[in-house]
Tab-separated table of C-alpha atoms in Angstrom:
chain	number	residue	atom	x	y	z
A	1	MET	CA	-97.208	31.545	51.142
A	2	ASN	CA	-98.660	33.177	47.671
A	3	THR	CA	-99.178	29.632	45.137
A	4	GLU	CA	-100.477	31.726	42.057
A	5	ASN	CA	-98.676	30.698	39.332
A	6	GLN	CA	-97.639	33.890	37.595
A	7	HIS	CA	-96.740	32.644	33.573
A	8	TYR	CA	-94.235	35.219	31.141
A	9	ASP	CA	-92.566	33.802	27.656
A	10	VAL	CA	-89.401	34.400	29.271
A	11	VAL	CA	-88.123	34.892	32.632
A	12	ILE	CA	-84.511	36.667	32.953
A	13	ILE	CA	-82.031	36.627	36.718
A	14	GLY	CA	-80.976	39.785	36.892
A	15	ALA	CA	-81.353	43.102	35.266
A	16	GLY	CA	-77.396	44.229	35.125
A	17	PRO	CA	-75.779	44.656	31.190
A	18	SER	CA	-76.534	41.490	29.771
A	19	GLY	CA	-79.964	41.316	31.843
A	20	ALA	CA	-81.689	44.311	29.804
A	21	VAL	CA	-80.567	43.755	26.673
A	22	ALA	CA	-82.542	40.675	26.592
A	23	ALA	CA	-85.387	41.583	27.937
A	24	THR	CA	-85.452	45.205	25.159
A	25	LEU	CA	-84.337	42.796	22.162
A	26	LEU	CA	-87.331	40.055	23.073
A	27	VAL	CA	-89.578	42.501	24.378
A	28	LYS	CA	-88.968	44.122	20.252
A	29	HIS	CA	-89.916	40.814	19.324
A	30	GLY	CA	-92.676	40.896	20.885
A	31	TRP	CA	-92.200	38.455	24.539
A	32	ARG	CA	-93.917	38.692	27.232
A	33	VAL	CA	-90.367	39.706	29.599
A	34	LEU	CA	-89.703	39.565	33.260
A	35	VAL	CA	-87.242	40.583	34.959
A	36	LEU	CA	-86.106	39.063	39.045
A	37	GLU	CA	-83.217	40.859	40.153
A	38	GLN	CA	-81.947	40.427	43.906
A	39	GLN	CA	-80.739	44.332	44.304
A	40	THR	CA	-82.110	48.011	44.131
A	41	PHE	CA	-81.124	49.848	41.687
A	42	PRO	CA	-78.629	52.498	41.684
A	43	ARG	CA	-76.457	49.344	43.324
A	44	PHE	CA	-72.331	48.922	42.790
A	45	SER	CA	-70.159	47.215	40.981
A	46	ILE	CA	-66.932	46.644	39.612
A	47	GLY	CA	-66.051	46.693	35.272
A	48	GLU	CA	-66.601	50.215	34.598
A	49	SER	CA	-63.800	50.443	31.228
A	50	LEU	CA	-66.729	49.672	28.628
A	51	LEU	CA	-64.912	48.512	24.603
A	52	PRO	CA	-65.565	50.035	21.872
A	53	GLN	CA	-67.566	46.853	20.998
A	54	CYS	CA	-70.408	47.054	23.505
A	55	MET	CA	-71.714	49.510	21.169
A	56	VAL	CA	-72.878	47.733	18.369
A	57	TYR	CA	-74.728	45.183	21.285
A	58	LEU	CA	-76.455	48.667	23.061
A	59	GLU	CA	-77.467	50.196	19.348
A	60	GLN	CA	-79.028	46.825	18.772
A	61	ALA	CA	-80.955	46.769	22.078
A	62	GLY	CA	-82.476	50.372	21.621
A	63	LEU	CA	-80.462	52.069	24.291
A	64	LEU	CA	-77.789	53.492	22.382
A	65	ASP	CA	-79.399	56.878	22.582
A	66	SER	CA	-80.387	56.768	26.546
A	67	LEU	CA	-76.371	55.883	27.062
A	68	HIS	CA	-75.435	59.411	25.725
A	69	GLU	CA	-78.119	61.112	26.842
A	70	ASN	CA	-77.150	60.674	29.892
A	71	ALA	CA	-73.540	60.119	30.270
A	72	ALA	CA	-72.864	63.739	30.770
A	73	PRO	CA	-75.046	64.368	33.589
A	74	LEU	CA	-73.690	61.012	34.913
A	75	GLY	CA	-69.705	61.581	35.117
A	76	PHE	CA	-69.115	59.061	32.635
A	77	GLN	CA	-65.924	59.172	30.491
A	78	PHE	CA	-65.502	58.873	26.356
A	79	LYS	CA	-62.801	56.411	26.326
A	80	ASN	CA	-60.535	55.762	22.865
A	81	GLY	CA	-57.941	53.910	23.707
A	82	ALA	CA	-56.253	52.044	26.693
A	83	ALA	CA	-52.763	52.973	28.181
A	84	PHE	CA	-49.795	51.064	29.229
A	85	GLN	CA	-47.147	52.053	32.036
A	86	ARG	CA	-44.232	49.924	33.329
A	87	SER	CA	-41.477	51.156	34.860
A	88	GLY	CA	-40.573	54.214	33.216
A	89	GLU	CA	-42.670	52.884	29.963
A	90	HIS	CA	-45.074	53.779	28.267
A	91	ALA	CA	-47.319	52.783	25.940
A	92	SER	CA	-51.166	53.391	23.761
A	93	ILE	CA	-53.812	51.730	22.437
A	94	ASN	CA	-56.061	54.370	20.100
A	95	PHE	CA	-59.135	51.726	19.421
A	96	THR	CA	-59.960	54.692	16.487
A	97	GLU	CA	-57.071	52.701	14.691
A	98	LYS	CA	-58.203	49.488	14.593
A	99	PHE	CA	-58.188	46.300	12.002
A	100	SER	CA	-62.305	45.794	12.477
A	101	GLN	CA	-65.313	47.801	11.865
A	102	GLY	CA	-67.915	49.644	14.163
A	103	PRO	CA	-66.979	51.917	16.496
A	104	GLY	CA	-64.185	52.412	17.889
A	105	THR	CA	-64.976	54.753	21.212
A	106	THR	CA	-67.188	54.219	23.675
A	107	TYR	CA	-66.704	55.228	27.957
A	108	GLN	CA	-65.591	54.378	30.756
A	109	VAL	CA	-68.720	54.512	33.431
A	110	LYS	CA	-70.175	54.288	37.256
A	111	ARG	CA	-71.422	51.606	36.920
A	112	ALA	CA	-74.272	51.844	39.739
A	113	ASP	CA	-75.316	54.744	37.077
A	114	PHE	CA	-74.467	52.511	33.959
A	115	ASP	CA	-76.820	50.070	35.401
A	116	LYS	CA	-79.888	51.558	35.940
A	117	CYS	CA	-79.697	53.415	33.097
A	118	LEU	CA	-79.973	50.697	30.577
A	119	ALA	CA	-82.707	49.049	33.066
A	120	ASP	CA	-84.747	52.070	33.450
A	121	ALA	CA	-84.752	52.143	29.406
A	122	ALA	CA	-85.379	48.807	29.356
A	123	GLN	CA	-88.611	48.850	31.007
A	124	GLN	CA	-89.036	52.452	29.245
A	125	GLN	CA	-89.510	49.877	26.254
A	126	GLY	CA	-91.837	46.982	28.026
A	127	ALA	CA	-89.928	45.114	30.400
A	128	GLU	CA	-90.873	44.252	33.934
A	129	ILE	CA	-88.457	44.439	36.402
A	130	ARG	CA	-89.064	43.020	39.780
A	131	TYR	CA	-86.495	44.932	42.567
A	132	GLN	CA	-85.655	43.224	45.432
A	133	HIS	CA	-86.758	39.608	43.920
A	134	THR	CA	-84.530	36.718	44.480
A	135	VAL	CA	-85.162	33.604	42.707
A	136	ILE	CA	-84.632	30.805	45.827
A	137	ALA	CA	-85.536	27.261	43.720
A	138	TYR	CA	-85.489	25.489	40.090
A	139	ASN	CA	-88.045	23.526	38.582
A	140	ASN	CA	-87.355	22.204	35.232
A	141	LEU	CA	-90.814	21.678	33.317
A	142	VAL	CA	-91.180	19.345	30.153
A	143	ASP	CA	-91.800	23.230	28.247
A	144	GLY	CA	-90.493	25.329	30.461
A	145	ALA	CA	-89.126	25.867	33.541
A	146	GLN	CA	-90.939	27.532	37.354
A	147	LEU	CA	-88.882	29.819	39.941
A	148	LEU	CA	-89.600	30.144	42.936
A	149	VAL	CA	-88.949	33.318	44.019
A	150	LYS	CA	-89.052	34.991	47.621
A	151	ASN	CA	-89.913	39.406	47.660
A	152	GLN	CA	-88.773	41.642	49.236
A	153	GLN	CA	-91.399	41.507	52.180
A	154	GLN	CA	-89.695	37.669	52.732
A	155	ASN	CA	-93.609	36.471	50.755
A	156	GLU	CA	-92.634	33.334	48.295
A	157	TYR	CA	-94.153	32.995	44.976
A	158	GLN	CA	-94.156	31.086	41.956
A	159	VAL	CA	-93.186	32.350	38.724
A	160	THR	CA	-93.344	29.647	35.031
A	161	ALA	CA	-91.612	30.349	31.902
A	162	ARG	CA	-91.396	28.772	28.442
A	163	PHE	CA	-87.622	30.219	29.245
A	164	ILE	CA	-85.464	31.024	32.020
A	165	LEU	CA	-82.180	33.425	30.803
A	166	ASP	CA	-79.563	33.999	34.197
A	167	ALA	CA	-77.726	37.240	33.838
A	168	SER	CA	-77.159	36.910	37.135
A	169	GLY	CA	-73.561	37.985	36.987
A	170	PHE	CA	-71.524	36.088	39.878
A	171	GLY	CA	-74.130	35.710	41.759
A	172	ARG	CA	-74.561	32.976	39.128
A	173	VAL	CA	-78.180	31.480	40.558
A	174	LEU	CA	-78.907	28.802	38.221
A	175	PRO	CA	-74.985	27.547	38.417
A	176	ARG	CA	-75.525	27.244	41.918
A	177	LEU	CA	-79.715	25.393	42.201
A	178	LEU	CA	-78.243	22.869	39.522
A	179	ASP	CA	-74.850	22.156	40.069
A	180	LEU	CA	-73.043	24.097	37.231
A	181	GLU	CA	-70.168	25.896	38.365
A	182	GLN	CA	-67.056	24.351	37.826
A	183	PRO	CA	-63.441	25.429	38.650
A	184	SER	CA	-61.901	28.323	36.332
A	185	ASP	CA	-58.499	26.326	35.217
A	186	PHE	CA	-57.625	30.703	36.140
A	187	PRO	CA	-55.233	30.685	39.763
A	188	VAL	CA	-57.382	32.305	42.140
A	189	ARG	CA	-56.850	36.361	42.277
A	190	SER	CA	-57.658	38.948	44.402
A	191	ALA	CA	-58.480	42.979	43.239
A	192	PHE	CA	-58.826	45.615	45.774
A	193	PHE	CA	-60.027	48.759	44.695
A	194	SER	CA	-62.535	51.861	45.374
A	195	HIS	CA	-63.010	55.376	43.825
A	196	PHE	CA	-61.873	58.275	44.929
A	197	LYS	CA	-61.494	62.090	43.771
A	198	ASP	CA	-57.957	61.775	41.903
A	199	GLY	CA	-56.612	65.578	42.170
A	200	ILE	CA	-54.715	64.588	39.123
A	201	VAL	CA	-52.439	68.168	37.708
A	202	ASP	CA	-50.244	66.330	35.483
A	203	GLU	CA	-51.746	67.725	32.115
A	204	SER	CA	-50.149	65.030	29.795
A	205	PHE	CA	-52.375	62.266	32.052
A	206	ASP	CA	-54.727	61.062	29.078
A	207	ARG	CA	-58.541	60.697	30.913
A	208	ASN	CA	-59.881	59.234	27.213
A	209	LYS	CA	-57.712	56.326	28.361
A	210	ILE	CA	-58.054	53.618	31.082
A	211	LEU	CA	-54.884	53.400	32.248
A	212	ILE	CA	-53.309	49.837	33.144
A	213	ASN	CA	-49.994	49.313	34.910
A	214	VAL	CA	-48.113	47.132	35.808
A	215	HIS	CA	-46.020	46.797	39.241
A	216	PRO	CA	-42.697	47.912	39.295
A	217	ILE	CA	-41.355	45.026	40.306
A	218	HIS	CA	-43.708	42.334	39.572
A	219	LYS	CA	-45.119	41.683	36.373
A	220	ASP	CA	-48.156	39.277	37.822
A	221	ILE	CA	-49.250	42.751	39.820
A	222	TRP	CA	-51.382	45.246	38.227
A	223	TYR	CA	-53.257	48.450	38.838
A	224	TRP	CA	-56.235	50.064	36.735
A	225	LEU	CA	-57.025	53.833	36.556
A	226	ILE	CA	-59.655	54.040	35.193
A	227	PRO	CA	-60.844	57.979	34.705
A	228	PHE	CA	-64.622	59.720	34.839
A	229	SER	CA	-65.459	63.421	34.402
A	230	ASP	CA	-66.592	64.552	37.281
A	231	GLY	CA	-63.118	64.189	38.522
A	232	THR	CA	-63.138	60.968	40.286
A	233	ALA	CA	-61.939	57.312	38.678
A	234	SER	CA	-62.011	54.010	39.794
A	235	ILE	CA	-58.686	52.953	41.298
A	236	GLY	CA	-57.710	49.448	41.759
A	237	VAL	CA	-55.091	46.408	42.522
A	238	VAL	CA	-55.036	42.658	41.372
A	239	ALA	CA	-52.263	40.211	42.695
A	240	GLN	CA	-52.729	37.025	43.764
A	241	PRO	CA	-53.995	36.832	47.596
A	242	SER	CA	-50.574	35.742	48.409
A	243	ARG	CA	-49.758	38.694	47.917
A	244	PHE	CA	-51.901	40.673	49.900
A	245	ALA	CA	-51.550	40.696	53.921
A	246	LYS	CA	-54.387	38.613	55.253
A	247	ASN	CA	-56.861	40.592	56.722
A	248	ALA	CA	-55.797	43.256	54.849
A	249	GLU	CA	-58.345	46.472	54.867
A	250	PRO	CA	-59.218	48.144	51.935
A	251	LEU	CA	-58.011	51.071	51.088
A	252	VAL	CA	-54.829	50.350	53.545
A	253	CYS	CA	-53.942	47.703	51.081
A	254	LEU	CA	-54.959	49.985	47.875
A	255	ASN	CA	-53.143	53.174	49.095
A	256	ASP	CA	-50.222	50.717	50.259
A	257	PHE	CA	-49.649	48.564	46.832
A	258	LEU	CA	-50.480	51.817	44.947
A	259	GLU	CA	-47.146	54.289	46.961
A	260	GLN	CA	-44.858	50.662	45.857
A	261	ASP	CA	-45.279	52.375	42.587
A	262	PRO	CA	-43.665	55.426	41.974
A	263	PHE	CA	-45.434	56.835	38.324
A	264	LEU	CA	-48.874	56.428	40.459
A	265	ALA	CA	-47.553	57.570	43.299
A	266	GLN	CA	-46.828	60.716	42.862
A	267	LEU	CA	-49.138	60.891	39.494
A	268	LEU	CA	-52.550	59.758	42.339
A	269	SER	CA	-50.659	62.079	45.328
A	270	ARG	CA	-53.731	63.714	46.047
A	271	ARG	CA	-56.465	61.149	45.652
A	272	GLU	CA	-58.985	60.807	47.998
A	273	ALA	CA	-61.418	58.239	48.550
A	274	ILE	CA	-64.537	57.976	47.973
A	275	GLY	CA	-66.958	56.032	50.427
A	276	ASP	CA	-65.103	52.411	50.686
A	277	ALA	CA	-63.046	50.323	49.332
A	278	ARG	CA	-63.169	47.051	48.568
A	279	SER	CA	-61.796	43.343	47.357
A	280	ILE	CA	-63.098	40.314	45.412
A	281	SER	CA	-61.230	37.480	45.754
A	282	GLY	CA	-61.718	34.655	43.363
A	283	TYR	CA	-63.712	36.227	41.489
A	284	SER	CA	-62.884	33.642	37.425
A	285	ALA	CA	-65.225	31.484	37.026
A	286	ASN	CA	-66.436	29.172	35.132
A	287	VAL	CA	-69.478	26.160	34.175
A	288	LYS	CA	-69.951	22.621	32.644
A	289	SER	CA	-72.347	23.983	30.174
A	290	LEU	CA	-74.008	27.031	28.670
A	291	VAL	CA	-77.118	25.639	27.625
A	292	GLY	CA	-79.578	23.389	29.643
A	293	ASN	CA	-83.434	22.180	28.788
A	294	ASN	CA	-84.804	26.230	28.096
A	295	PHE	CA	-81.438	28.194	29.841
A	296	ALA	CA	-79.588	29.305	28.597
A	297	LEU	CA	-76.654	31.369	31.459
A	298	LEU	CA	-75.484	34.926	30.057
A	299	GLY	CA	-72.597	36.855	30.803
A	300	ASN	CA	-70.101	36.079	33.900
A	301	ALA	CA	-73.248	33.735	35.514
A	302	GLY	CA	-71.551	31.352	32.647
A	303	GLU	CA	-68.149	32.635	32.834
A	304	PHE	CA	-65.489	35.630	34.547
A	305	LEU	CA	-62.248	35.514	32.974
A	306	ASP	CA	-60.529	38.552	34.503
A	307	PRO	CA	-60.658	42.172	34.533
A	308	VAL	CA	-57.479	43.370	32.735
A	309	PHE	CA	-58.606	44.363	29.779
A	310	SER	CA	-62.141	44.955	30.583
A	311	SER	CA	-64.063	42.070	28.799
A	312	GLY	CA	-66.486	41.451	31.102
A	313	VAL	CA	-69.114	43.605	29.697
A	314	THR	CA	-68.726	42.587	26.559
A	315	ILE	CA	-69.083	39.153	26.551
A	316	ALA	CA	-71.947	39.624	28.793
A	317	LEU	CA	-73.659	42.482	26.311
A	318	LYS	CA	-72.657	39.692	23.630
A	319	SER	CA	-74.630	36.901	25.032
A	320	ALA	CA	-77.527	39.021	25.809
A	321	SER	CA	-76.994	39.589	21.458
A	322	LEU	CA	-76.142	36.234	20.724
A	323	ILE	CA	-79.156	34.525	22.181
A	324	ALA	CA	-82.381	36.477	21.817
A	325	PRO	CA	-82.550	35.935	18.007
A	326	LEU	CA	-82.026	32.200	19.260
A	327	VAL	CA	-84.571	32.634	22.143
A	328	ASP	CA	-87.570	34.241	19.639
A	329	ARG	CA	-86.614	30.907	17.180
A	330	HIS	CA	-87.248	28.686	20.343
A	331	LEU	CA	-91.173	30.483	21.166
A	332	ARG	CA	-91.690	29.895	17.599
A	333	GLY	CA	-91.389	26.330	17.194
A	334	GLU	CA	-88.293	26.695	15.480
A	335	ASN	CA	-85.856	23.605	15.945
A	336	VAL	CA	-82.520	25.835	17.884
A	337	ASP	CA	-79.551	24.248	18.465
A	338	PHE	CA	-78.146	26.211	21.884
A	339	VAL	CA	-75.082	24.597	21.685
A	340	THR	CA	-74.505	25.491	18.071
A	341	ASP	CA	-75.432	29.126	17.451
A	342	TYR	CA	-74.987	29.948	20.874
A	343	SER	CA	-72.152	28.208	23.209
A	344	LYS	CA	-69.472	27.398	20.461
A	345	PRO	CA	-69.520	31.277	19.364
A	346	LEU	CA	-69.727	32.876	22.324
A	347	GLN	CA	-67.250	30.575	24.219
A	348	ALA	CA	-64.900	31.284	20.412
A	349	GLY	CA	-64.764	35.072	21.988
A	350	VAL	CA	-63.542	34.497	25.096
A	351	ASP	CA	-61.463	31.597	24.534
A	352	CYS	CA	-59.494	34.566	22.681
A	353	PHE	CA	-59.695	37.260	25.148
A	354	ARG	CA	-57.964	34.216	27.229
A	355	THR	CA	-54.917	34.006	25.273
A	356	TYR	CA	-54.152	37.420	25.933
A	357	VAL	CA	-54.944	37.248	28.992
A	358	SER	CA	-52.922	34.652	30.006
A	359	ALA	CA	-50.340	36.298	28.118
A	360	TRP	CA	-50.567	39.052	29.973
A	361	TYR	CA	-50.069	37.307	33.813
A	362	ASP	CA	-46.969	35.827	32.279
A	363	GLY	CA	-45.364	38.759	30.561
A	364	ARG	CA	-45.389	37.831	27.281
A	365	PHE	CA	-48.193	40.372	25.891
A	366	GLN	CA	-46.828	42.713	28.508
A	367	ASP	CA	-43.221	42.382	26.165
A	368	VAL	CA	-45.116	43.327	22.847
A	369	ILE	CA	-47.376	45.777	24.197
A	370	PHE	CA	-44.074	47.506	25.481
A	371	TYR	CA	-42.023	46.971	21.932
A	372	THR	CA	-40.937	49.838	20.593
A	373	GLU	CA	-40.459	48.989	16.906
A	374	GLN	CA	-44.056	47.653	17.137
A	375	ASN	CA	-45.065	47.280	13.269
A	376	HIS	CA	-48.697	49.685	11.995
A	377	GLN	CA	-50.939	46.725	10.992
A	378	VAL	CA	-50.423	44.017	13.859
A	379	LYS	CA	-51.203	46.868	15.895
A	380	GLU	CA	-54.747	48.195	14.529
A	381	MET	CA	-55.181	44.322	15.137
A	382	ILE	CA	-53.970	43.896	18.170
A	383	SER	CA	-56.259	47.326	18.943
A	384	ALA	CA	-58.963	45.777	17.430
A	385	ILE	CA	-59.355	42.721	20.444
A	386	LEU	CA	-58.107	45.480	22.711
A	387	ALA	CA	-61.611	47.297	21.717
A	388	GLY	CA	-63.305	44.083	22.440
A	389	TYR	CA	-63.798	42.384	18.680
A	390	ALA	CA	-62.514	39.027	19.906
A	391	TRP	CA	-64.967	38.168	17.630
A	392	ASP	CA	-64.001	39.328	14.201
A	393	THR	CA	-62.358	35.807	12.642
A	394	ASP	CA	-61.253	38.282	9.983
A	395	ASN	CA	-59.121	38.533	11.816
A	396	PRO	CA	-55.995	36.753	12.051
A	397	PHE	CA	-55.021	37.561	15.852
A	398	VAL	CA	-58.547	36.002	16.367
A	399	LYS	CA	-58.683	33.656	14.522
A	400	GLN	CA	-55.653	31.822	15.635
A	401	SER	CA	-55.097	33.584	18.729
A	402	GLU	CA	-52.088	31.389	20.378
A	403	ARG	CA	-50.375	30.871	16.638
A	404	ARG	CA	-49.679	34.313	16.154
A	405	LEU	CA	-49.638	35.870	19.471
A	406	ALA	CA	-46.932	33.261	20.079
A	407	THR	CA	-45.918	34.122	17.329
A	408	LEU	CA	-45.341	37.932	17.799
A	409	VAL	CA	-44.064	37.717	21.274
A	410	SER	CA	-40.794	35.543	19.885
A	411	LEU	CA	-40.793	38.750	17.581
A	412	CYS	CA	-40.517	40.855	20.091
A	413	GLN	CA	-38.000	39.074	22.450
A	414	SER	CA	-35.337	37.832	20.008
C-alpha cells in the first residue's frame, strides 16, 4: 500500500459533465483540483439530449467553444426543441420561442464523446484527472476529508482535500459510503435502449428535435428517439418493470415495443441496431442531504428524477455552477451556508421538473402538450421549462408549478 498522503484543495469524484464543469470553474479560481474517475473515457452513458439551459453553464466554465468545435466531427445534432406523438396526435415545442432569456438551441450528443470532450477541455484548463481510480473509503477530517483510493493496478493510496465534490452520477459514491441514500418517491421504472442506424426516410421527420412518443395503449409507457447528425439515433422505451417480460433480452424487448406503436414501426422500419442494447431499472434516486461537513453532492449523485424531459445533465451542470463559487468562498475562509445557498436553490428547480414529470406519467401534462387550442404566452412559459429554465422564478409556471399546472390542466380537459 502506498501510504504517501497527497493533498489538494478540492477532490472531485467523477469526470462526467458536472465533474468537468466544477473542476474547470474551481481551477479558474486558482485552486488545485484533482478528479478521480473510476472508468476510462470515452465510455457509454445515457442521457444524450441536452437542454438549451446547459449552454449557459458550459459557457460559464469556458467549455462551450470545445463543444461547438467538436459537434460536427462527433456527429452531434443541432437541437431546437421537442416533438411529441400520441396515437396520431402530433405536437412540438420550439425552444427558441420561450419565456426565459438565454439560449434556445443546443445539441443532441453521443455521451461517450461529449463527456470526453468536456473532460479533455477541463484537463487543458488545468484540472488533473486520474482515470481508473476508484474511491473506496471516506474519512472526515476537521479541515477537510481523506479518501482511500484504488488505482488500475489495484494499489491503494490516500488523498486529502479541503473539500470533496461527488460527481459520480449513478455510481453515487458518497451516498453509499456515508449512508446518505434514501428511496425515491418516484415509482420504479425500467428503460431499454440502444443506438441504431435509424434509416429514417420520412422527409417530415425533424431531426432537430427529440421525439417523445406515447405508447398507443398505455399512457405511462413512452419512447425516446434522439437523432444524431450522422444518421444514427438513440432509441429507448421506458415503463414500469411489470410491463416487460422477465429476463427479457434488451434488444428483443426494445424492438418488440417499437413494433407495438404503428407510427414508430413505420418511421423506423429500416433501423439497424449498433452494438448491444442495454437496460437500467430503478434509476430514480434521492439522498438525505446534498451537503455535509466539507462535501457536497452534484447531479445524479444526489437526486435523479426520470429521463422523460432530459433534465439530468441540466441539473448536473446547474449543481456544478451553483457549488463552485460557494466552495471558492469556503476555501477563502468565508462562512458559507451550503444548505441555503446550494441545496435549497438546486432543489427548487428539481421540484419544478418533478411537477411536470409526475404529471406526464399520470397523463395530465400529456393532455396539455396535445391540446390543440394553445395560448401562445402560456406555451412560451412551458417551453422555457422544457428548455431547462426551471430556476427562472419570473416564470409563473416555475414559481407556482403545481398550482399553475393544475389550472392549465383543468382548462385543457374541460
